[in-house]
One Martini backbone bead per residue (centre of mass of N, CA, C, O) as a GRO file, in nm:
protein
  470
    1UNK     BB    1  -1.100   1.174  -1.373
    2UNK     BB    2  -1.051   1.455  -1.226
    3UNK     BB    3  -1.362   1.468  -1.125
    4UNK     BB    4  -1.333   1.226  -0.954
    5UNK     BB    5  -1.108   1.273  -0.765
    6UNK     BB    6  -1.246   1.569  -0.693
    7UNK     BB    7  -1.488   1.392  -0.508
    8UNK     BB    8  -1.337   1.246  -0.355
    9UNK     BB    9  -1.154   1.459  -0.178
   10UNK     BB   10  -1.416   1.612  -0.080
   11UNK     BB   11  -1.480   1.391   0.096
   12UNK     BB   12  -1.262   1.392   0.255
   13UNK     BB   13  -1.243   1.687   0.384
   14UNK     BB   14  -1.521   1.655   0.489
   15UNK     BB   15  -1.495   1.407   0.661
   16UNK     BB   16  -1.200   1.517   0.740
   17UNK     BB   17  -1.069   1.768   0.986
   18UNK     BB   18  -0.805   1.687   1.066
   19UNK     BB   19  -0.451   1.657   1.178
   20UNK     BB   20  -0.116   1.528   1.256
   21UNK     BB   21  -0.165   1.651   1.556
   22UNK     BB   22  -0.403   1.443   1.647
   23UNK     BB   23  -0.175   1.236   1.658
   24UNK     BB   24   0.089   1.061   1.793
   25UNK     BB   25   0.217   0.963   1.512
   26UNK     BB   26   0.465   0.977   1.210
   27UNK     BB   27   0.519   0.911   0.858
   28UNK     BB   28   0.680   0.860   0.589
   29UNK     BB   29   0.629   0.860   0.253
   30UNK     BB   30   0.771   0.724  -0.015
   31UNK     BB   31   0.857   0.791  -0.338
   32UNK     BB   32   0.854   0.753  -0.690
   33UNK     BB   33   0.743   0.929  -0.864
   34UNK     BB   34   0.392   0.932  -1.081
   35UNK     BB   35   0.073   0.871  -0.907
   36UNK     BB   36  -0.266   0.843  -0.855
   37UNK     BB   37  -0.147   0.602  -0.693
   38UNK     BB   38  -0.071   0.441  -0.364
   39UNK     BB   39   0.103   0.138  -0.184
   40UNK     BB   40   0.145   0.011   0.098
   41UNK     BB   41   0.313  -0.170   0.377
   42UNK     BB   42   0.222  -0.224   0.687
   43UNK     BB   43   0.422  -0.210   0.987
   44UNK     BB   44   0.482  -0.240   1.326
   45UNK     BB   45   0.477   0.082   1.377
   46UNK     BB   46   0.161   0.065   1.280
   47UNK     BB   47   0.062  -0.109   1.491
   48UNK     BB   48   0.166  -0.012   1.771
   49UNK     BB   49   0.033   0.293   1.718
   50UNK     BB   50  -0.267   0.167   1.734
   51UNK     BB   51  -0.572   0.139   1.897
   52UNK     BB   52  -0.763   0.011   1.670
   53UNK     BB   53  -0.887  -0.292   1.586
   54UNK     BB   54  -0.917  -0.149   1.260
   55UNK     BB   55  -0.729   0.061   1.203
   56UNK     BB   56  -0.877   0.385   1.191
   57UNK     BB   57  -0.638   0.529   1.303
   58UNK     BB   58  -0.572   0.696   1.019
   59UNK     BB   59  -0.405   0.917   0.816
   60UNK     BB   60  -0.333   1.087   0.500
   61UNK     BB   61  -0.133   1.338   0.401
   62UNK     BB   62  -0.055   1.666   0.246
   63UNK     BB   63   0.168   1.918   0.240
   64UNK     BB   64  -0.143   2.040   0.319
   65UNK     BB   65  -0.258   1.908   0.562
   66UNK     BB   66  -0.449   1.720   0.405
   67UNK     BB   67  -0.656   1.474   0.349
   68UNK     BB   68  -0.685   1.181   0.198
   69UNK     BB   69  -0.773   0.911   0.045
   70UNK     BB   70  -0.838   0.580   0.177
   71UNK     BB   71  -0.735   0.236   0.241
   72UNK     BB   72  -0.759  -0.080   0.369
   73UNK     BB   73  -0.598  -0.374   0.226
   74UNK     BB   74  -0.635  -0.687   0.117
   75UNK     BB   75  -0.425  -0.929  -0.087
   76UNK     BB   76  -0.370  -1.217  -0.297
   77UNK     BB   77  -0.077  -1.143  -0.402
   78UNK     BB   78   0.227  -1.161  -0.466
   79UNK     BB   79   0.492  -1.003  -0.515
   80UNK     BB   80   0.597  -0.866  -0.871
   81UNK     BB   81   0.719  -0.897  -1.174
   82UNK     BB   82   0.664  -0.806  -1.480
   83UNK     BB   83   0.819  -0.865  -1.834
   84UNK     BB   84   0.824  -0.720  -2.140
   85UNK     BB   85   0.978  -0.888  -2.402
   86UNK     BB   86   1.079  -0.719  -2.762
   87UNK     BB   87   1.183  -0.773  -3.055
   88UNK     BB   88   1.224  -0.514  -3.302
   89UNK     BB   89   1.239  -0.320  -3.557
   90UNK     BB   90   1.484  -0.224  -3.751
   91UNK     BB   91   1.602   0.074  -3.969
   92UNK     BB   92   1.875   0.163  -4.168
   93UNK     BB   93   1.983   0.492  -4.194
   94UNK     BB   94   2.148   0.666  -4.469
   95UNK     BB   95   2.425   0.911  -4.426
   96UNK     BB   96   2.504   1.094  -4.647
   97UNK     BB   97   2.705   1.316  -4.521
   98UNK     BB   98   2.943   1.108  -4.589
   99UNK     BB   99   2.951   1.026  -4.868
  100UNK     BB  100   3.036   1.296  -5.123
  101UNK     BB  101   2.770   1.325  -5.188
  102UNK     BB  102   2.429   1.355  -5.266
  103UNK     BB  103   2.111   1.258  -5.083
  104UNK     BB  104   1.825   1.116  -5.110
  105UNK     BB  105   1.604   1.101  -4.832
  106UNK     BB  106   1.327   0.827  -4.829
  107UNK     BB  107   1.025   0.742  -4.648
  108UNK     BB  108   0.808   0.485  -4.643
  109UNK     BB  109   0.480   0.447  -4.509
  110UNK     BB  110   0.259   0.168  -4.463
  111UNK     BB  111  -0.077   0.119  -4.400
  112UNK     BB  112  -0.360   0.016  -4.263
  113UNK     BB  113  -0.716   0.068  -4.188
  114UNK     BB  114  -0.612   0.066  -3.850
  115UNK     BB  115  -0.285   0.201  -3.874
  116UNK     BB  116  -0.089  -0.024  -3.918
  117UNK     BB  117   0.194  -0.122  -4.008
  118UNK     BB  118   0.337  -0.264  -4.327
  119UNK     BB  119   0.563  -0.044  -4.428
  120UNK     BB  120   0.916   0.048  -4.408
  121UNK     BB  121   1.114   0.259  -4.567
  122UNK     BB  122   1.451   0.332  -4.744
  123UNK     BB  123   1.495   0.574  -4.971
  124UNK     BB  124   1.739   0.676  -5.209
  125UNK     BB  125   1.918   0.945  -5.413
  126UNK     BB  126   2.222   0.865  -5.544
  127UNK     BB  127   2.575   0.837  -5.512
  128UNK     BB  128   2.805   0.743  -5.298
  129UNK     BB  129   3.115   0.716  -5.335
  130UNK     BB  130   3.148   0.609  -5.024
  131UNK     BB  131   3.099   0.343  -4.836
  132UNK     BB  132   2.884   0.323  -4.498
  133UNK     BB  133   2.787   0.346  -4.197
  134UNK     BB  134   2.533   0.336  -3.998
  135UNK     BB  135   2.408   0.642  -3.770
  136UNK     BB  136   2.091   0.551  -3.787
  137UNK     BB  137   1.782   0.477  -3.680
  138UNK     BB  138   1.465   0.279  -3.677
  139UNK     BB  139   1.208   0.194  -3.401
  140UNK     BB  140   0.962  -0.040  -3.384
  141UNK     BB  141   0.654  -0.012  -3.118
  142UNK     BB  142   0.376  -0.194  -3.179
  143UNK     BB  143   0.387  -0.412  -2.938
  144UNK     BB  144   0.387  -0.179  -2.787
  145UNK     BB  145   0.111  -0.013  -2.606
  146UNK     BB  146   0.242   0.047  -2.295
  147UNK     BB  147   0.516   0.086  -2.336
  148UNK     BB  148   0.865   0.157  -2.212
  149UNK     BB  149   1.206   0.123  -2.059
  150UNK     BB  150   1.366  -0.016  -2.250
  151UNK     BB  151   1.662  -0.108  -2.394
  152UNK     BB  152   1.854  -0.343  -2.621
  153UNK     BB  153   2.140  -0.414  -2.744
  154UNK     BB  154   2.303  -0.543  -3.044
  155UNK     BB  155   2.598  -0.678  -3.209
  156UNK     BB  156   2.822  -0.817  -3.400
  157UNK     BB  157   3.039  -0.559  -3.493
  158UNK     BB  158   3.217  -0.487  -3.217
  159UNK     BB  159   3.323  -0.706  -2.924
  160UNK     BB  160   3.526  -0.460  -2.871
  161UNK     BB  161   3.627  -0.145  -2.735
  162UNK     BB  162   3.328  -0.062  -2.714
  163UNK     BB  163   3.198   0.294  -2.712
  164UNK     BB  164   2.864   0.418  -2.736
  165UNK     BB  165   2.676   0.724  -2.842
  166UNK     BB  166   2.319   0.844  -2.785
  167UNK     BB  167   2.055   0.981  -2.945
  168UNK     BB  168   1.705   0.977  -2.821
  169UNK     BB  169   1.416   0.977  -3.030
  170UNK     BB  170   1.061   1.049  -3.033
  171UNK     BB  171   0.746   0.905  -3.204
  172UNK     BB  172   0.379   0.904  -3.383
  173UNK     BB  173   0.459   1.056  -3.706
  174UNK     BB  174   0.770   1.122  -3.829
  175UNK     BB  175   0.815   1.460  -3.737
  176UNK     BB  176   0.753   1.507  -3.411
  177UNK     BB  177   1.064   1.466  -3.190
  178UNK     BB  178   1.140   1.356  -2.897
  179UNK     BB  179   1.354   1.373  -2.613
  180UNK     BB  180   1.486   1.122  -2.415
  181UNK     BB  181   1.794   1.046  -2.451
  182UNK     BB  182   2.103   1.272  -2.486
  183UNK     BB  183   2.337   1.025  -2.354
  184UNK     BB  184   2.362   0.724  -2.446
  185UNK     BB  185   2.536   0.440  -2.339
  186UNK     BB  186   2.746   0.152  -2.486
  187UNK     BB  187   2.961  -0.128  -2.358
  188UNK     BB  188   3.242  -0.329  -2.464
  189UNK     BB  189   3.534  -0.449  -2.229
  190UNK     BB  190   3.838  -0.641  -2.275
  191UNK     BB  191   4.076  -0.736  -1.967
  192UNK     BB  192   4.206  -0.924  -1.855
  193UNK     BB  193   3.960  -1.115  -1.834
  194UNK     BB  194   3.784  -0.857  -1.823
  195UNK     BB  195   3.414  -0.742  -1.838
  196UNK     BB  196   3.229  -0.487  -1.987
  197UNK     BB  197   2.893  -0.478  -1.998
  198UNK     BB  198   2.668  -0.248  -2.200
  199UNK     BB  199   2.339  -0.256  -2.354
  200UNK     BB  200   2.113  -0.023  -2.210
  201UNK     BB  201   1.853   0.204  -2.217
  202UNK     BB  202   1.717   0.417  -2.028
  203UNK     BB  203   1.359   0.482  -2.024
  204UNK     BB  204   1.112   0.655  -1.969
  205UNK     BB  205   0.800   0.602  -2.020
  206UNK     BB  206   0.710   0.517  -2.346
  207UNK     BB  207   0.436   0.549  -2.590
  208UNK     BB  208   0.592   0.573  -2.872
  209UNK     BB  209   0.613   0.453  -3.194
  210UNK     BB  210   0.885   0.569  -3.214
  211UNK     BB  211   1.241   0.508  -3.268
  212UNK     BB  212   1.580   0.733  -3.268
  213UNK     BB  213   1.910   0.641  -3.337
  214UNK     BB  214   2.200   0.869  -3.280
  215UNK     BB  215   2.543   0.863  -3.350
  216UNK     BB  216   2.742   1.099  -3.159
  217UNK     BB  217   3.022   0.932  -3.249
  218UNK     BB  218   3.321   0.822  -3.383
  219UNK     BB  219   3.361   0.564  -3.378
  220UNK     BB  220   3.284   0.244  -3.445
  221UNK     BB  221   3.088   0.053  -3.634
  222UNK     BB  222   2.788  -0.096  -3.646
  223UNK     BB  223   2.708  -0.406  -3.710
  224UNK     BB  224   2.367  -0.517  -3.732
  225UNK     BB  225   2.212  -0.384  -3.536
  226UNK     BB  226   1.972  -0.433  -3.256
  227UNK     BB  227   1.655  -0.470  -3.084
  228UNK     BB  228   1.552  -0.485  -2.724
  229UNK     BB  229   1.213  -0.443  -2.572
  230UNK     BB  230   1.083  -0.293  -2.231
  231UNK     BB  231   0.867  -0.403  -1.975
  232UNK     BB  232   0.798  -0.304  -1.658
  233UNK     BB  233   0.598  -0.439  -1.351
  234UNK     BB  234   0.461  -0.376  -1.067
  235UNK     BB  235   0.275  -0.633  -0.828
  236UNK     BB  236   0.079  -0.626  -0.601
  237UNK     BB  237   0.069  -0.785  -0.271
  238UNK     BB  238   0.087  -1.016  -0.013
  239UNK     BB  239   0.240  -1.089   0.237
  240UNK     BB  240   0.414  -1.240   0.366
  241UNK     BB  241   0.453  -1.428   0.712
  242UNK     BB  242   0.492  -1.307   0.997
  243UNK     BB  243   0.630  -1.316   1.313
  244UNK     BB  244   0.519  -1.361   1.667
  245UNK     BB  245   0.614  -1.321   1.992
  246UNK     BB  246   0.472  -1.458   2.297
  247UNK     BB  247   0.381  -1.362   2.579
  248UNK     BB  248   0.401  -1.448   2.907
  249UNK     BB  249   0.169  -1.449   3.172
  250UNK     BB  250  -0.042  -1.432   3.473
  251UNK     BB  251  -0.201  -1.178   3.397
  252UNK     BB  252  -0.550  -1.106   3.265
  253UNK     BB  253  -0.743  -0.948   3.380
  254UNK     BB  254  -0.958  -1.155   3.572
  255UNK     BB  255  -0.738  -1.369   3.535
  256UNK     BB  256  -0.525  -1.654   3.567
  257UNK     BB  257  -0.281  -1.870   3.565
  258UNK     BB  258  -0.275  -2.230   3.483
  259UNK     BB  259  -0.226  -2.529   3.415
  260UNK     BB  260  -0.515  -2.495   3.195
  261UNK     BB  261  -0.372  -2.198   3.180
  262UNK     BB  262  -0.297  -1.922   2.949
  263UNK     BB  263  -0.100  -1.618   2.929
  264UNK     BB  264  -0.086  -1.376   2.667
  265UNK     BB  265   0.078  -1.109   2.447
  266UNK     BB  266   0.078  -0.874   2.223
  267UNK     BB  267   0.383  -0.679   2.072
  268UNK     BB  268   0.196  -0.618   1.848
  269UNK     BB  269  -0.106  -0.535   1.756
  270UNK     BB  270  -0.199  -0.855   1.509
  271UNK     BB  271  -0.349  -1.009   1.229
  272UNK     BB  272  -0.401  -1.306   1.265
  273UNK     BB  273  -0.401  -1.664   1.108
  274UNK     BB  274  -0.127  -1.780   1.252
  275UNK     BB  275  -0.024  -2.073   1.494
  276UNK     BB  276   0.241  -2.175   1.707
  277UNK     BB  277   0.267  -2.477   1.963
  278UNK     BB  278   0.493  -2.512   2.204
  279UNK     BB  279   0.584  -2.756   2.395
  280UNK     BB  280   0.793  -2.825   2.687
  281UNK     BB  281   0.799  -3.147   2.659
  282UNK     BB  282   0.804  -3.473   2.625
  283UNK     BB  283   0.566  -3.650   2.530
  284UNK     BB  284   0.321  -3.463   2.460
  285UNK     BB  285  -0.051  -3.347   2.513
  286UNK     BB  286  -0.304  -3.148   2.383
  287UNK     BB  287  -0.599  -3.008   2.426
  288UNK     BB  288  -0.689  -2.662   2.227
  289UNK     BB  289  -0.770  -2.362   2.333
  290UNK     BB  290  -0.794  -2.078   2.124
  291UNK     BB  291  -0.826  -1.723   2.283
  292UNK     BB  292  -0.922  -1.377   2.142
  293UNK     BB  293  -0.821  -1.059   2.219
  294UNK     BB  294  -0.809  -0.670   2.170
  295UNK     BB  295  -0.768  -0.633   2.497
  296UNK     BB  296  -0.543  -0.580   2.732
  297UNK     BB  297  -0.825  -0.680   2.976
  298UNK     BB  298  -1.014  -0.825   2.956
  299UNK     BB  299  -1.331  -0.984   2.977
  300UNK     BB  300  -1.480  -1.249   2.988
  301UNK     BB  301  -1.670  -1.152   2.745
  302UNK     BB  302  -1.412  -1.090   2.544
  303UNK     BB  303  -1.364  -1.388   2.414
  304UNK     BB  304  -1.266  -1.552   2.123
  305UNK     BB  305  -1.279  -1.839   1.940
  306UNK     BB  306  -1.001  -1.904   1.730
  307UNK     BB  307  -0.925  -2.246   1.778
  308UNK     BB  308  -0.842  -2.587   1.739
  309UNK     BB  309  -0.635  -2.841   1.892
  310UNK     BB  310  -0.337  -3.052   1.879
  311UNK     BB  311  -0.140  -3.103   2.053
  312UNK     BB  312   0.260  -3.220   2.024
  313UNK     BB  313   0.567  -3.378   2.158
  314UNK     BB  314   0.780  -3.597   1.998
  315UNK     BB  315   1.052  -3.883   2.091
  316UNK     BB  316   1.242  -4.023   1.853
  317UNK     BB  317   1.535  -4.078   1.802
  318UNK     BB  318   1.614  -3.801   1.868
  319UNK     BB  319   1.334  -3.717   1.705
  320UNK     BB  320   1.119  -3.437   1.642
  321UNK     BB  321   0.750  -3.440   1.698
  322UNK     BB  322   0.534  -3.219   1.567
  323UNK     BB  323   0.333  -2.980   1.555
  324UNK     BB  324   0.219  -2.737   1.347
  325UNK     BB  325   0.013  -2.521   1.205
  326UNK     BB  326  -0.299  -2.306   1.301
  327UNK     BB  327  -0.559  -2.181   1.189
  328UNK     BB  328  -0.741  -1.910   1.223
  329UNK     BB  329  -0.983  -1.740   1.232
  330UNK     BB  330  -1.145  -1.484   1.145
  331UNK     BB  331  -1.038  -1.127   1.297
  332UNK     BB  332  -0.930  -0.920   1.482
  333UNK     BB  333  -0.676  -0.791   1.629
  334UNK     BB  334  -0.429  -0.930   1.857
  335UNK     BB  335  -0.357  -0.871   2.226
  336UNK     BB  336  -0.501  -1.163   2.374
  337UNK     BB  337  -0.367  -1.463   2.474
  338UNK     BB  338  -0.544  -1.791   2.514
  339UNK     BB  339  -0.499  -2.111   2.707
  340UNK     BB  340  -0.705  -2.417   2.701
  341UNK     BB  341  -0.668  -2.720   2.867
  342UNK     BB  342  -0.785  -3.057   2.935
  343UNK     BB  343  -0.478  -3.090   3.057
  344UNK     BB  344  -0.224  -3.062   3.238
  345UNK     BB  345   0.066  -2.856   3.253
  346UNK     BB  346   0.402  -2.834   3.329
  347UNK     BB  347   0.394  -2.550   3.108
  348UNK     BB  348   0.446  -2.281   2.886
  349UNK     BB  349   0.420  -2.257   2.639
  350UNK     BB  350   0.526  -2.200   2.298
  351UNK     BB  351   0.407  -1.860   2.107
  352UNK     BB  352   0.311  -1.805   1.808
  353UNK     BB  353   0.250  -1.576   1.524
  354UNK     BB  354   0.075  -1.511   1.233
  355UNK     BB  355   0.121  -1.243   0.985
  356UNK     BB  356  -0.036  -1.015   0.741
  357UNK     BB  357  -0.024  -0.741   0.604
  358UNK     BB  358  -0.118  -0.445   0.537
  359UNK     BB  359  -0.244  -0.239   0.270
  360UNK     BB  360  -0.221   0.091   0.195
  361UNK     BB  361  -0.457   0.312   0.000
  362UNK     BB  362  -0.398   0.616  -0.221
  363UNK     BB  363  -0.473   0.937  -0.326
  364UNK     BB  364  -0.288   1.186  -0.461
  365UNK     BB  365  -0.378   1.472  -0.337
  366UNK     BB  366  -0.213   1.659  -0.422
  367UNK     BB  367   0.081   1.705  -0.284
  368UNK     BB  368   0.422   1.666  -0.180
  369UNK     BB  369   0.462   1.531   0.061
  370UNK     BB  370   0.359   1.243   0.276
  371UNK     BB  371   0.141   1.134   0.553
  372UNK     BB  372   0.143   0.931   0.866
  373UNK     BB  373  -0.101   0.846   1.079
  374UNK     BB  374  -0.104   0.755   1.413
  375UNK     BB  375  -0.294   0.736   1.643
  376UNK     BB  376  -0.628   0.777   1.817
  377UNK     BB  377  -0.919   0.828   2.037
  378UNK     BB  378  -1.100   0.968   1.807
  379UNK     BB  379  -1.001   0.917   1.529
  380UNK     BB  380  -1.196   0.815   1.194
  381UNK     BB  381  -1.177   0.678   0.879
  382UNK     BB  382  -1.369   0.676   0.638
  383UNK     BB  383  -1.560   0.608   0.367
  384UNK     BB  384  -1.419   0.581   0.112
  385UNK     BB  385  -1.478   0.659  -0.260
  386UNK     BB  386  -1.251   0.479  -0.461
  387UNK     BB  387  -1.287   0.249  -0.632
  388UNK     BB  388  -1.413   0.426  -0.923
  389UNK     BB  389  -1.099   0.531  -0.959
  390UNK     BB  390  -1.023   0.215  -1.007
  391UNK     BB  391  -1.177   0.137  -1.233
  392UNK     BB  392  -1.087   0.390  -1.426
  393UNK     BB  393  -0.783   0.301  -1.472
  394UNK     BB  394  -0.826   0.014  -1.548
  395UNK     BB  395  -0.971   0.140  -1.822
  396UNK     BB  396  -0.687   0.269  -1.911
  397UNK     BB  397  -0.438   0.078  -1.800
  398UNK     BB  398  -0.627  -0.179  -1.744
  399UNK     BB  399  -0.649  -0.495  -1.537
  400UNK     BB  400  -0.335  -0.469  -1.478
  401UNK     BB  401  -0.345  -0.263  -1.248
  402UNK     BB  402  -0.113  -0.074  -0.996
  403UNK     BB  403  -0.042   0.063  -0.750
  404UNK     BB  404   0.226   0.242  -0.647
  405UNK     BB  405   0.508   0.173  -0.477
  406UNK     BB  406   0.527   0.258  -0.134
  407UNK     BB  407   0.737   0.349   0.146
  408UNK     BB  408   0.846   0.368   0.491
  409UNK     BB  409   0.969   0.566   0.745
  410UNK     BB  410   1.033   0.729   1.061
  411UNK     BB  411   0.906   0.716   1.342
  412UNK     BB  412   0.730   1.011   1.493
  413UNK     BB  413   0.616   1.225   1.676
  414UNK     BB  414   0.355   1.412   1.808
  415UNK     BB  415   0.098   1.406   2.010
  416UNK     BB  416   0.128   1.155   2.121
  417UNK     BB  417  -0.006   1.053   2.451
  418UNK     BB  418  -0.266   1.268   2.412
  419UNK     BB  419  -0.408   1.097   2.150
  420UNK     BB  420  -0.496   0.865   2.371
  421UNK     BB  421  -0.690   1.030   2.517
  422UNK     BB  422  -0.967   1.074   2.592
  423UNK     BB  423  -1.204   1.307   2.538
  424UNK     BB  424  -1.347   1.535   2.712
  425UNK     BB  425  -1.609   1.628   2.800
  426UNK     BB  426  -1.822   1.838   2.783
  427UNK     BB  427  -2.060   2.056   2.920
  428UNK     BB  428  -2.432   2.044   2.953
  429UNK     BB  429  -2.596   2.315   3.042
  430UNK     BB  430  -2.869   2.257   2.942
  431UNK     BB  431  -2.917   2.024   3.082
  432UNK     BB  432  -2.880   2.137   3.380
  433UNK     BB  433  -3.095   2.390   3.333
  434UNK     BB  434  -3.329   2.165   3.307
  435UNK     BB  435  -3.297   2.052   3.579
  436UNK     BB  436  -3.346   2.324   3.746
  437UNK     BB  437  -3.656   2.381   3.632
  438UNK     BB  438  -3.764   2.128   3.725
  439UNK     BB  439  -3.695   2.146   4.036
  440UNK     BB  440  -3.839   2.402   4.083
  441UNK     BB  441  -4.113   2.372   3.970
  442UNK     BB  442  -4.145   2.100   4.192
  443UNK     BB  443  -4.142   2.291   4.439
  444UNK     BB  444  -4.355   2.478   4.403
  445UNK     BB  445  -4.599   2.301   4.363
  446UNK     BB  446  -4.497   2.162   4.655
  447UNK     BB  447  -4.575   2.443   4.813
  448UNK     BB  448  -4.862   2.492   4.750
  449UNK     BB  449  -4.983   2.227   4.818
  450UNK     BB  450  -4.891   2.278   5.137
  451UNK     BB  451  -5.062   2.510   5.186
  452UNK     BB  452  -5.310   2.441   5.087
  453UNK     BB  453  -5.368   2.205   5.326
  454UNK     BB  454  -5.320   2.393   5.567
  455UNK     BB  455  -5.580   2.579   5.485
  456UNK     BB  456  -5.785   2.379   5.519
  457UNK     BB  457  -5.726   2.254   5.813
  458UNK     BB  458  -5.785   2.503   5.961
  459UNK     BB  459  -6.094   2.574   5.880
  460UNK     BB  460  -6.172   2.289   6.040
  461UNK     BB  461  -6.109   2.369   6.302
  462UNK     BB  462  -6.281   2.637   6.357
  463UNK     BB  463  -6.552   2.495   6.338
  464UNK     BB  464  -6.513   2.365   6.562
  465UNK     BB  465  -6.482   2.595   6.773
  466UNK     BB  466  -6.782   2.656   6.765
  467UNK     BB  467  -7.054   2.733   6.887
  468UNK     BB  468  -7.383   2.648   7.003
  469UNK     BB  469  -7.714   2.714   6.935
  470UNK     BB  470  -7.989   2.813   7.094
   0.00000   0.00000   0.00000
């Protein structure tokens, strides 16, 4: 794995060599905990500052200045938590240490030839004096194959006024012990009305297969003692739909707007989805094309129809009938929008636009914090062969594993508007000095030429002018 990400990030270096300073603005990118991977949803602010209608002028650093493999895509499911969640088996530990006299405590643990549990037991020899209630427990996390992230305890008695505090350590063999919360408390307690019940213990995800609470307290004994474990996971999807406010305007580029012609703007540019066009009469109806261009300023030939449909707002009864939203045709990013009717309207109607965001995801190579930059008019971010990457990690936690999701901060300037200005071409001075060279050989073969035609004429001249022979 660490091979595979290894050759995804030299590529990474070789195909981009910009830095943070070559983009208009950047973005910090928040993290929590550790992941081979992460994705966040594009908010308004780099719709905003990309200038490419594929968003590719973006591109993700890390804490040394490095590009990281990144793509952009959208997902098919909507954001959501599962939930793995169930009863363990408790194995109640007698405590000699208490009885009054010496007591030998064996563990007896018995498995199938596959490795399962199939019996548990603790047996115990001598007899203490006086019986005592147990501060020790084993709990068997067969089920949870993918690690827990928490506990949650219950007993039948005391139901009040009890604090209890836990030292909980993990093992895989029973033998070698790993210390996972050393002070985790659960609460019980309710006073004139109020109760105040806490009984979950949280821990860092951990796949081990036995957990130890060791009650480190001397309050009340727990009777009956129980716990279920759970696994949280976060599954990103798509984000719903966003609306956007459209602009409505006179001209764009070579058009003028008029009672048949409509036009708007979206501010940012975004890859809308879904129309929805409010007519503003009453009882009024239209048939409409929507036409939408990636440019400020389109041409003619910049228009691309991406729906049609009948628009309409009918009263009756004083209840408003209008038309619905409107699927848009799959398209880059819209920056000018354009309503074609084929018969006038009264005013412009009002135009909303739906879209979904897309999510970026990337490969955290090197350390962190990591940085989004946006918006440049030259550079654009490489085909990263990142897929292998997930396919690896899926291998390896499953076919519902998904990247961890992180969110953006604050955007802030960088090279700002120097880097949305095309770069100057540098002067081909190759190219003119070849061109200098053609046009000198040019000139001299061409006074060779003039040379000699004078001196032919002349020539022909002299002859003329000889006297006859006599």
């Amino acid at each position: 794995m660490k091979r595979l990400l290894l050759c995804v990030g030299l590529t990474a270096q070789a195909g981009m060599a910009a830095s943070p300073a070559d983009y208009a603005n950047v973005i910090p990118i928040r993290t929590s905990g550790e992941s081979a991977a992460w994705q966040f949803e594009l908010d308004s602010s780099v719709y905003a500052g990309s200038v490419d209608p594929d968003l590719r002028d973006l591109a993700v650093f890390n804490a040394a200045g490095q590009a990281v493999p990144m793509t952009i895509r959208p997902v098919e499911l909507p954001d959501s938590q599962v939930e793995q969640r169930a009863s363990v088996p408790v194995l109640a530990l007698p405590d000699g240490r208490r009885g009054g006299t010496g007591v030998d405590l064996h563990l007896v643990v018995e498995r199938d030839a596959a490795g399962r549990l199939r019996r548990l037991e603790a047996q115990s020899t001598g007899e203490p004096t006086v019986a005592v209630e147990p501060r020790e427990w084993l709990l068997d996390l067969a089920a949870f194959d993918r690690g827990i992230d928490y506990l949650e305890l219950d007993w039948d008695a005391p139901r009040d006024k009890l604090i209890a505090r836990f030292e909980v350590r993990g093992s895989n063999d029973l033998q070698r012990w790993d210390l996972l919360n050393a002070d985790a408390t659960v609460v019980m307690i309710e006073q004139d009305g109020a109760r105040i019940e806490r009984r979950n213990i949280d821990l860092s995800t951990t796949r081990l297969r036995y957990l130890r609470l060791l009650r480190t307290d001397d309050g009340l004994p727990l009777a009956g003692l129980r716990a279920e474990a759970g696994r949280t996971r976060h599954v990103a999807g798509s984000a719903r739909v966003q609306w956007l406010q459209a602009a409505s305007v006179e001209r764009l580029g070579e058009l003028d707007a008029d009672k048949t012609r409509f036009l708007y703007v979206l501010n940012p540019a975004v890859p809308a989805t879904d129309v929805k066009v409010n007519l503003s009469s009453d009882n009024a109806v239209a048939q409409l094309d929507v036409l939408a261009s990636a440019d400020e300023a389109p041409a003619s030939g910049r228009w691309v129809r991406r729906a049609r449909f009948v628009a309409f707002r009918l009263l009756q009864d004083g209840d408003v009938i209008d038309n619905g939203f409107a699927a848009l045709t799959p398209g880059p990013r819209i920056r000018s929008l354009r309503l074609d009717s084929a018969t006038p309207l009264a005013a412009p109607p009002d135009v909303v636009v739906g879209y979904r965001p897309a999510r970026l995801l990337f490969l955290a190579e090197g350390n962190g914090p990591f940085l989004l930059a946006v918006g440049s008019a030259s550079e654009r971010y490489p085909d990263y062969p990142i897929e292998p990457a997930l396919v690896s990690l899926r291998s390896r936690f499953g076919p519902e594993w998904q990247p961890a999701v992180a969110d953006l901060g604050d955007s802030r300037a960088s090279a700002g508007a120097k880097a949305l200005r095309p770069a100057q071409q540098p002067v081909n001075w190759k190219r003119w000095l070849l061109w200098s060279v053609l046009i000198g050989a040019a000139a001299v073969v061409g006074g060779i030429a003039i040379s000699l035609l004078r001196g032919s004429g002349e020539g022909r001249g002299e002859e003329r002018q000889q006297p006859p022979e006599e």
